[in-house]
XYZ file of C-alpha atoms in Angstrom:
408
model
C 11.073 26.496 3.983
C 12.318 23.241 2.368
C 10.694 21.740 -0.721
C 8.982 18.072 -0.419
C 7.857 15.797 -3.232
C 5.836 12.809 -2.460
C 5.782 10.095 -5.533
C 3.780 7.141 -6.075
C 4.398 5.169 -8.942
C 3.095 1.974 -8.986
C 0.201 0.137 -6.933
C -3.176 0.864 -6.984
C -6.354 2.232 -5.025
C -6.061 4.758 -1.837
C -3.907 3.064 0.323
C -0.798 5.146 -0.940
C -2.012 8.371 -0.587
C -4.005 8.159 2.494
C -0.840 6.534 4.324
C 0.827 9.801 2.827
C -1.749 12.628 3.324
C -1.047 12.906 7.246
C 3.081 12.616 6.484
C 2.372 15.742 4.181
C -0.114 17.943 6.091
C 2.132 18.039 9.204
C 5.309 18.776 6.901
C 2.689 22.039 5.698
C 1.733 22.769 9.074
C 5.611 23.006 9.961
C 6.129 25.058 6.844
C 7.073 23.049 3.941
C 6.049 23.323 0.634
C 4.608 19.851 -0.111
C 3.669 18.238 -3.742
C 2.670 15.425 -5.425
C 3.405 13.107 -8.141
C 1.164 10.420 -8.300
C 0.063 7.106 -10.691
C -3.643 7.869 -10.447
C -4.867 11.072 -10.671
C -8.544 10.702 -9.982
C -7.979 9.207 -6.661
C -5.959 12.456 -6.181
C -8.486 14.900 -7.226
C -10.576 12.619 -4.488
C -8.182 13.020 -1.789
C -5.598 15.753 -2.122
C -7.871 18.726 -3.962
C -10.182 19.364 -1.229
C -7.090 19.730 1.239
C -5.182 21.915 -1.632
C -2.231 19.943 -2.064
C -0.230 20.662 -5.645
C -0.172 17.287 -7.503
C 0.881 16.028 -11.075
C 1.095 12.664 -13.221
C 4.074 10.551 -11.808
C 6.155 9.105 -14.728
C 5.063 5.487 -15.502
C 5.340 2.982 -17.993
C 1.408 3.120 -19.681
C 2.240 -0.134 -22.163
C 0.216 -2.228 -20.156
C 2.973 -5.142 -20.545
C 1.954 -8.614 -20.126
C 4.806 -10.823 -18.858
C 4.753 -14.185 -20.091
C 5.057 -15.358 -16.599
C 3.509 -13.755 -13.104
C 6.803 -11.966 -11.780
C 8.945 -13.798 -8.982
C 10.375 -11.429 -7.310
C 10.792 -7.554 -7.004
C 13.273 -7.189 -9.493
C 11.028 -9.315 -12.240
C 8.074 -6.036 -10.676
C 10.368 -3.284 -12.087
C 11.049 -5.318 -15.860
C 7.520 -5.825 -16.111
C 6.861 -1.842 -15.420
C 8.897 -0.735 -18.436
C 12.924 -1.862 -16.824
C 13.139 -4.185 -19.810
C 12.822 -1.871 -22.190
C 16.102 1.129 -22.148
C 13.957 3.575 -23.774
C 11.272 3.316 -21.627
C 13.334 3.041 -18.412
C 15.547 6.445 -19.442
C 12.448 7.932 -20.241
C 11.022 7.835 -16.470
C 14.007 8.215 -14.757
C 14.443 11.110 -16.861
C 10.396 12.338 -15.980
C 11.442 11.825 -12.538
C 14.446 14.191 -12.762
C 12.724 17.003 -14.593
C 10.030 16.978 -11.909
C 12.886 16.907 -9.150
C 14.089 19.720 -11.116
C 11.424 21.909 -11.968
C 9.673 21.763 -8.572
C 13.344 22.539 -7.200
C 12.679 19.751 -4.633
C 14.721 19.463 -1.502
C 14.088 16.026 -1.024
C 11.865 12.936 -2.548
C 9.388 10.574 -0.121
C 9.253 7.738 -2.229
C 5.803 5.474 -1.716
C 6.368 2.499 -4.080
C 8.027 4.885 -6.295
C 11.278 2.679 -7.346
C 12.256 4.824 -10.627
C 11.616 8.485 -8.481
C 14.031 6.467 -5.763
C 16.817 5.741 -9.127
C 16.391 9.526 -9.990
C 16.883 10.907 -6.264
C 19.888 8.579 -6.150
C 21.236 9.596 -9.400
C 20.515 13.461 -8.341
C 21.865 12.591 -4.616
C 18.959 14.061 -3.239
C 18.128 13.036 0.005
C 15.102 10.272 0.265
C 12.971 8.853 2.463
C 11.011 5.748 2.107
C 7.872 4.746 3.446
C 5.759 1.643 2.651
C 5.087 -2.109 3.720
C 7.151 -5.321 3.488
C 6.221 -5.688 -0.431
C 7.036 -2.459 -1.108
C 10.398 -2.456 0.815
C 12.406 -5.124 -0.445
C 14.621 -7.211 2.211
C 18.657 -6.544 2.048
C 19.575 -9.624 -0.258
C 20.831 -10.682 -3.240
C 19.376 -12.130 -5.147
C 15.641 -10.518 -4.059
C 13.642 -13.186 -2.665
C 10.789 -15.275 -4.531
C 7.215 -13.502 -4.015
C 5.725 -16.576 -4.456
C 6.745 -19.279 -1.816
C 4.466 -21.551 -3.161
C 5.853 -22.235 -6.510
C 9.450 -24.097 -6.782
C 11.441 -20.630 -8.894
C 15.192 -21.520 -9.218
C 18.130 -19.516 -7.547
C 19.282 -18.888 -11.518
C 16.016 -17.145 -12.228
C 16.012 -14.805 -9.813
C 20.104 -14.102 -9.945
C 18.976 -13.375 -13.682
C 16.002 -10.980 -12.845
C 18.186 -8.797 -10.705
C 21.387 -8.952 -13.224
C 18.646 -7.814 -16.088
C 17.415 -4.784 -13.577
C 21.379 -3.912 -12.876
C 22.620 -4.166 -16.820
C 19.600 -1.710 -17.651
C 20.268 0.825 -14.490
C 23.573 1.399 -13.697
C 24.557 2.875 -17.817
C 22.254 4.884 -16.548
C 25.186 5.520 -12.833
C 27.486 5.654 -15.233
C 26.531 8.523 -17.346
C 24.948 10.843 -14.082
C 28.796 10.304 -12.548
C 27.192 7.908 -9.490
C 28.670 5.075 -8.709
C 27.075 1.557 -10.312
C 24.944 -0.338 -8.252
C 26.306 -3.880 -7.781
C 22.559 -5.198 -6.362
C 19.313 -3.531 -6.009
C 18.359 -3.569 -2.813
C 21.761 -0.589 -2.264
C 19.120 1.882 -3.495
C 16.763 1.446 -0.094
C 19.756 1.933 1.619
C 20.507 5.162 0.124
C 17.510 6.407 1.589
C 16.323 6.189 5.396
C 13.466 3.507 5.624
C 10.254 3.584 7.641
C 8.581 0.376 7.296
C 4.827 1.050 8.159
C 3.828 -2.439 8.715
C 4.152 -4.289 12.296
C 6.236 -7.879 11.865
C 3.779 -10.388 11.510
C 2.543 -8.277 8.934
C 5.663 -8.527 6.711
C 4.908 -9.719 3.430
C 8.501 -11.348 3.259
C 8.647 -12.457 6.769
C 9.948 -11.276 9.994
C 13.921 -9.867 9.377
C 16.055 -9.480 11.747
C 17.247 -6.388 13.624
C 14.745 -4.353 11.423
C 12.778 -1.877 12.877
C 9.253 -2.313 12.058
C 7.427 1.398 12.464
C 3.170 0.447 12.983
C 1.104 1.528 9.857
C 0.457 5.114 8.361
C -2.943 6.051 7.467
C -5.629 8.918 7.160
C -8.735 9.182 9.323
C -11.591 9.771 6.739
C -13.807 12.438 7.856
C -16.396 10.396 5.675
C -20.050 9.698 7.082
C -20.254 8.235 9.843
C -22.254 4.505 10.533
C -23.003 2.723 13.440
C -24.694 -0.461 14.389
C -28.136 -0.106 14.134
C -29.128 -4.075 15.916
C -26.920 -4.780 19.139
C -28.605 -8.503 18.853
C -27.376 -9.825 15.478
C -23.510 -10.284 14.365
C -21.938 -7.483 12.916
C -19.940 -7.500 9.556
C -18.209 -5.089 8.204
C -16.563 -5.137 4.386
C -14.258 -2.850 2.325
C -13.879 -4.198 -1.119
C -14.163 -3.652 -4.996
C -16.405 -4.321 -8.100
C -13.262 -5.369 -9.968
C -12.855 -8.645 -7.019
C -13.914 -11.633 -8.808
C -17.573 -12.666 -7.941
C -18.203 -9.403 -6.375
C -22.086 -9.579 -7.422
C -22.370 -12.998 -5.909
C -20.438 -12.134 -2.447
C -22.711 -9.146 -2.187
C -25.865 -11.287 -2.253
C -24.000 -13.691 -0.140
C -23.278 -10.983 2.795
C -27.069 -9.931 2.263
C -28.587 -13.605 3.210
C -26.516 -13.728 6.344
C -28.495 -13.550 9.646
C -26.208 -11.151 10.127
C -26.369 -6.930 10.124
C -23.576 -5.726 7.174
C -22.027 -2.648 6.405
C -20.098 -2.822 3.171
C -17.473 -0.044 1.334
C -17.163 -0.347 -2.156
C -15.428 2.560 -4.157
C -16.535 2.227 -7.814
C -20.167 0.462 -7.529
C -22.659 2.506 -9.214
C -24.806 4.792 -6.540
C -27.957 2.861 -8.106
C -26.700 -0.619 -7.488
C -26.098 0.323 -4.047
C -29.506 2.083 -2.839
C -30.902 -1.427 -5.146
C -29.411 -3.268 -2.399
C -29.708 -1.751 0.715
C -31.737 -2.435 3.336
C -31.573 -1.494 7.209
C -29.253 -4.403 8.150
C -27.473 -4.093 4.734
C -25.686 -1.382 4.109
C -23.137 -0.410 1.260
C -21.407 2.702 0.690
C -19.710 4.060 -2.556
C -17.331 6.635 -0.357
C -15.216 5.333 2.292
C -16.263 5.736 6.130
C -15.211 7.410 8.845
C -13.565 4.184 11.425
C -13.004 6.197 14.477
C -16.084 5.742 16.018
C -15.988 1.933 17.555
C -17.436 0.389 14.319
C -14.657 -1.767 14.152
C -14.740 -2.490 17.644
C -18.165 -3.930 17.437
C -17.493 -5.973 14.254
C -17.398 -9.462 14.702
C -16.030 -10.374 11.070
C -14.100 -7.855 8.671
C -14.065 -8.633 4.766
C -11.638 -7.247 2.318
C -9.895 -7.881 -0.283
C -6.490 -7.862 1.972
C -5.242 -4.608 1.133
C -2.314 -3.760 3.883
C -3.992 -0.834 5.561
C -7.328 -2.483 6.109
C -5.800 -5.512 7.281
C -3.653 -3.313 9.897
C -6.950 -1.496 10.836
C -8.955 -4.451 11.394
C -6.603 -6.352 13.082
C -5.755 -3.591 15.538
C -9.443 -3.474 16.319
C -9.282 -7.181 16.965
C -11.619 -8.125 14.889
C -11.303 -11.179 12.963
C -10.843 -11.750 9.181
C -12.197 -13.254 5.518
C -9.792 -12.180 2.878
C -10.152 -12.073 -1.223
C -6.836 -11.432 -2.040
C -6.374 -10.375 -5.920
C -2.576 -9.986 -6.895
C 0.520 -11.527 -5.167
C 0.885 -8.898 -2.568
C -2.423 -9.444 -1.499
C -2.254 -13.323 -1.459
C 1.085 -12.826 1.083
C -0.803 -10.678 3.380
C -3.559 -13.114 3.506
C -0.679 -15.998 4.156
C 0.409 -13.689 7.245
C -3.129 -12.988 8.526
C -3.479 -16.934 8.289
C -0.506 -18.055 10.067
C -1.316 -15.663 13.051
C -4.507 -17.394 12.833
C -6.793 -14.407 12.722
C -8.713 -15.628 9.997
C -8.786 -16.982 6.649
C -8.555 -16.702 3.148
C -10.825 -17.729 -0.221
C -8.697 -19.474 -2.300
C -10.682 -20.107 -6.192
C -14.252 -19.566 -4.334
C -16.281 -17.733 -6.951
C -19.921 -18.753 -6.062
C -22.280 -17.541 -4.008
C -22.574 -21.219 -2.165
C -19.084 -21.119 -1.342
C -18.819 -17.002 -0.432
C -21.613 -18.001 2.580
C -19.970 -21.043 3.703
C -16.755 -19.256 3.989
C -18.662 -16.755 6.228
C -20.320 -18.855 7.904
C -16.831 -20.696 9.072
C -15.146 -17.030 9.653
C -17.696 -15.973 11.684
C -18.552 -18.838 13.722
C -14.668 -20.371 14.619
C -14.345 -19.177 18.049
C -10.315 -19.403 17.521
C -10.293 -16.466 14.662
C -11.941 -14.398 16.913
C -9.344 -15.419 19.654
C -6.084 -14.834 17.280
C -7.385 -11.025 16.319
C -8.053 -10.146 19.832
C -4.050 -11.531 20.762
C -2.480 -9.670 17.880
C -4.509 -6.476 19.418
C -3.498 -7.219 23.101
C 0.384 -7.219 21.696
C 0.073 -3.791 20.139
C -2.076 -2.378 22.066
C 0.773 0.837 22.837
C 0.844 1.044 19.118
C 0.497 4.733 18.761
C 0.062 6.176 14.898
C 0.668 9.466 16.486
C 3.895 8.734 17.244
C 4.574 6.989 14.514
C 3.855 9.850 12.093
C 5.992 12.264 14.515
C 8.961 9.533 14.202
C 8.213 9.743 9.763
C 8.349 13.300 9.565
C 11.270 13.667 11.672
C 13.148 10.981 9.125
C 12.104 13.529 7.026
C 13.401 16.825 8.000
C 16.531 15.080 9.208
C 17.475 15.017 5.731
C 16.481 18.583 4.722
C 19.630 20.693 3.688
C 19.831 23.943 6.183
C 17.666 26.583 4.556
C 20.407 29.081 3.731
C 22.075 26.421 1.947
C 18.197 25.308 0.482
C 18.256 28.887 -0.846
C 21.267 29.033 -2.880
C 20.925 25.500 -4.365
C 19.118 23.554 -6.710
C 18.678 20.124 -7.925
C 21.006 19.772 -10.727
């Protein structure tokens, strides 16, 4: 039996853990010992307690830094998550090796977990890496802008990644690794699975990379269905914290239109004040293997990756919120396919319906989704988990040798 830790670091909301959950119960099933280090600890009392997975706080900068300016690329991420600051840095790279220690892990799956990556590499313990195009830097130096749509200077990001590299590799030097001369040599320590398909890539399509299909977990949640065959059906996964949230509620609730809505985080009495039979909105998430999707005619979210990937496998056509930068280049993606669209500054409720109104009623949105299903449609996740935990195990030490060894 080898010894697994999963670690999530930074991000937000379920998407990391449900993309690992089914990655970590088949490892069980096949007699590893899993555990968990993870940012948020509520969402794993949510999601990995009932199934009895072992889980702890991940290491993580908690100073709530404020950069001056919205980063430009990955390497201006990690200084605004505690990488400017030494102390801070060698004090979760250090939190990442005492866990890799204590839990005598055989190897680390990282899931946006760039410091737990730095301490595998600095323990040369084997890692895998699983996550989408944001998550997964491209091979390049400097890393590329994450915002295409402001002019950022070569010199600026050249600088970002020097900055990362002057505060890491002392760091190399005093664990006996080699330095790293850019950053992107630490994803390739580790064997990659990109869990995105290609026109999903946040940074673009790159060549002679092999793009894997999205991970994700089947909730076992209630389960909804379309209660009025004769009216459009939307369905929407988003949260209270999305700007205007209030107003695109009663917006979805005018539509002649039947709505089911998922919205961790809204009070239980907010929701049953809104409901009615053709409105529907749920605190939990759903279960999504029962055709709902299928029989939606619009999706709205706030373009997380995973929901994005599930709706557009369905075929079913778009209105994203986007929030932060990764969500604003998934929405780029979904538009350039042409599956949909996205809300740029609309925070009424005038402009949330006419926005709906144009999503659901261009004939061409509708068109794009249904293509982008047709070209997957042998996408298997099945397969696609079997490939991950493979990766996995491939880099398990024998278990003779697992038996006289530890992480030092």
């Amino acid at each position: 039996m080898s010894r697994i830790l999963f670690a999530w670091e930074l991000g937000a909301n379920y998407g990391h853990l449900t993309r690992q959950l089914p990655i970590a119960e088949k490892l069980r099933k096949q007699g590893h010992a899993v555990f968990f280090a993870v940012r948020d600890t509520t969402i794993a009392a949510r999601l990995l307690e009932p199934l009895g997975f072992a889980y702890t706080q991940a290491p993580f900068d908690t100073a709530n830094r404020r950069p001056v300016q919205p980063p430009a690329n990955y390497a201006e991420i990690l200084l605004a998550s505690g990488y400017a600051d030494p102390p801070t840095l060698c004090g979760m790279v250090r939190g990442w090796l005492s866990l890799i220690r204590l839990l005598r892990a055989d190897s680390v799956v990282i899931d946006h977990a760039p410091t737990a990556l730095f301490a595998a590499y600095l323990a040369g313990l084997p890692a895998a890496v699983i996550g989408t195009g944001f998550e997964i830097p491209p091979d390049r130096s400097p890393l590329p802008s994450i915002r295409p749509w402001d002019n950022i200077g070569l010199d600026r990001l050249q600088q970002a990644e020097e900055k990362v590299l002057d505060r890491l590799n002392p760091l190399t030097v005093s664990s006996g690794r080699p330095k790293l001369q850019r950053i992107s040599e630490l994803f390739r320590y580790a064997s990659i699975m990109l869990a995105s398909f290609a026109e999903l890539d946040h940074y673009g399509v790159r060549d002679g990379q092999n793009y894997d299909g999205p991970l994700s977990t089947d909730f076992s949640g209630q389960q909804e269905s379309w209660r009025e065959p004769d009216k459009p059906h939307i369905f929407a996964y988003l949260r209270p914290s999305l700007p205007g949230f209030e107003l695109l509620l009663r917006a979805l609730s005018k539509q002649a239109a039947e709505v089911i809505v998922i919205a961790p985080g809204i009070r239980r009495s907010q929701a049953e004040a809104l409901a009615t039979n053709r409105f529907r909105l749920h605190t939990q998430p759903i279960a999504l293997n029962n055709g709902l999707l299928q029989s939606a005619d619009l999706a709205v979210s706030y373009a997380g990756a995973g929901t994005v990937n599930t709706c557009l496998l369905a075929g079913v056509p778009m209105l994203l919120l986007p929030q932060n930068v990764e969500q604003y280049l998934m929405s780029r993606c979904v538009e350039t396919i042409g599956a949909g669209i996205a809300a740029k500054q609309t925070r009424n409720e005038t402009q949330f319906s006419e926005l709906l109104e144009q999503a659901l009623h261009t004939p061409a949105y509708r068109q794009q989704a249904r293509a982008f299903a047709q070209r997957h449609a042998g996408f298997n996740p099945e397969q696609t988990l079997n490939q991950t935990v493979r990766m996995i195990e491939e880099l398990l030490p024998d278990r003779k040798a697992n038996e006289q060894t530890e992480v030092r």
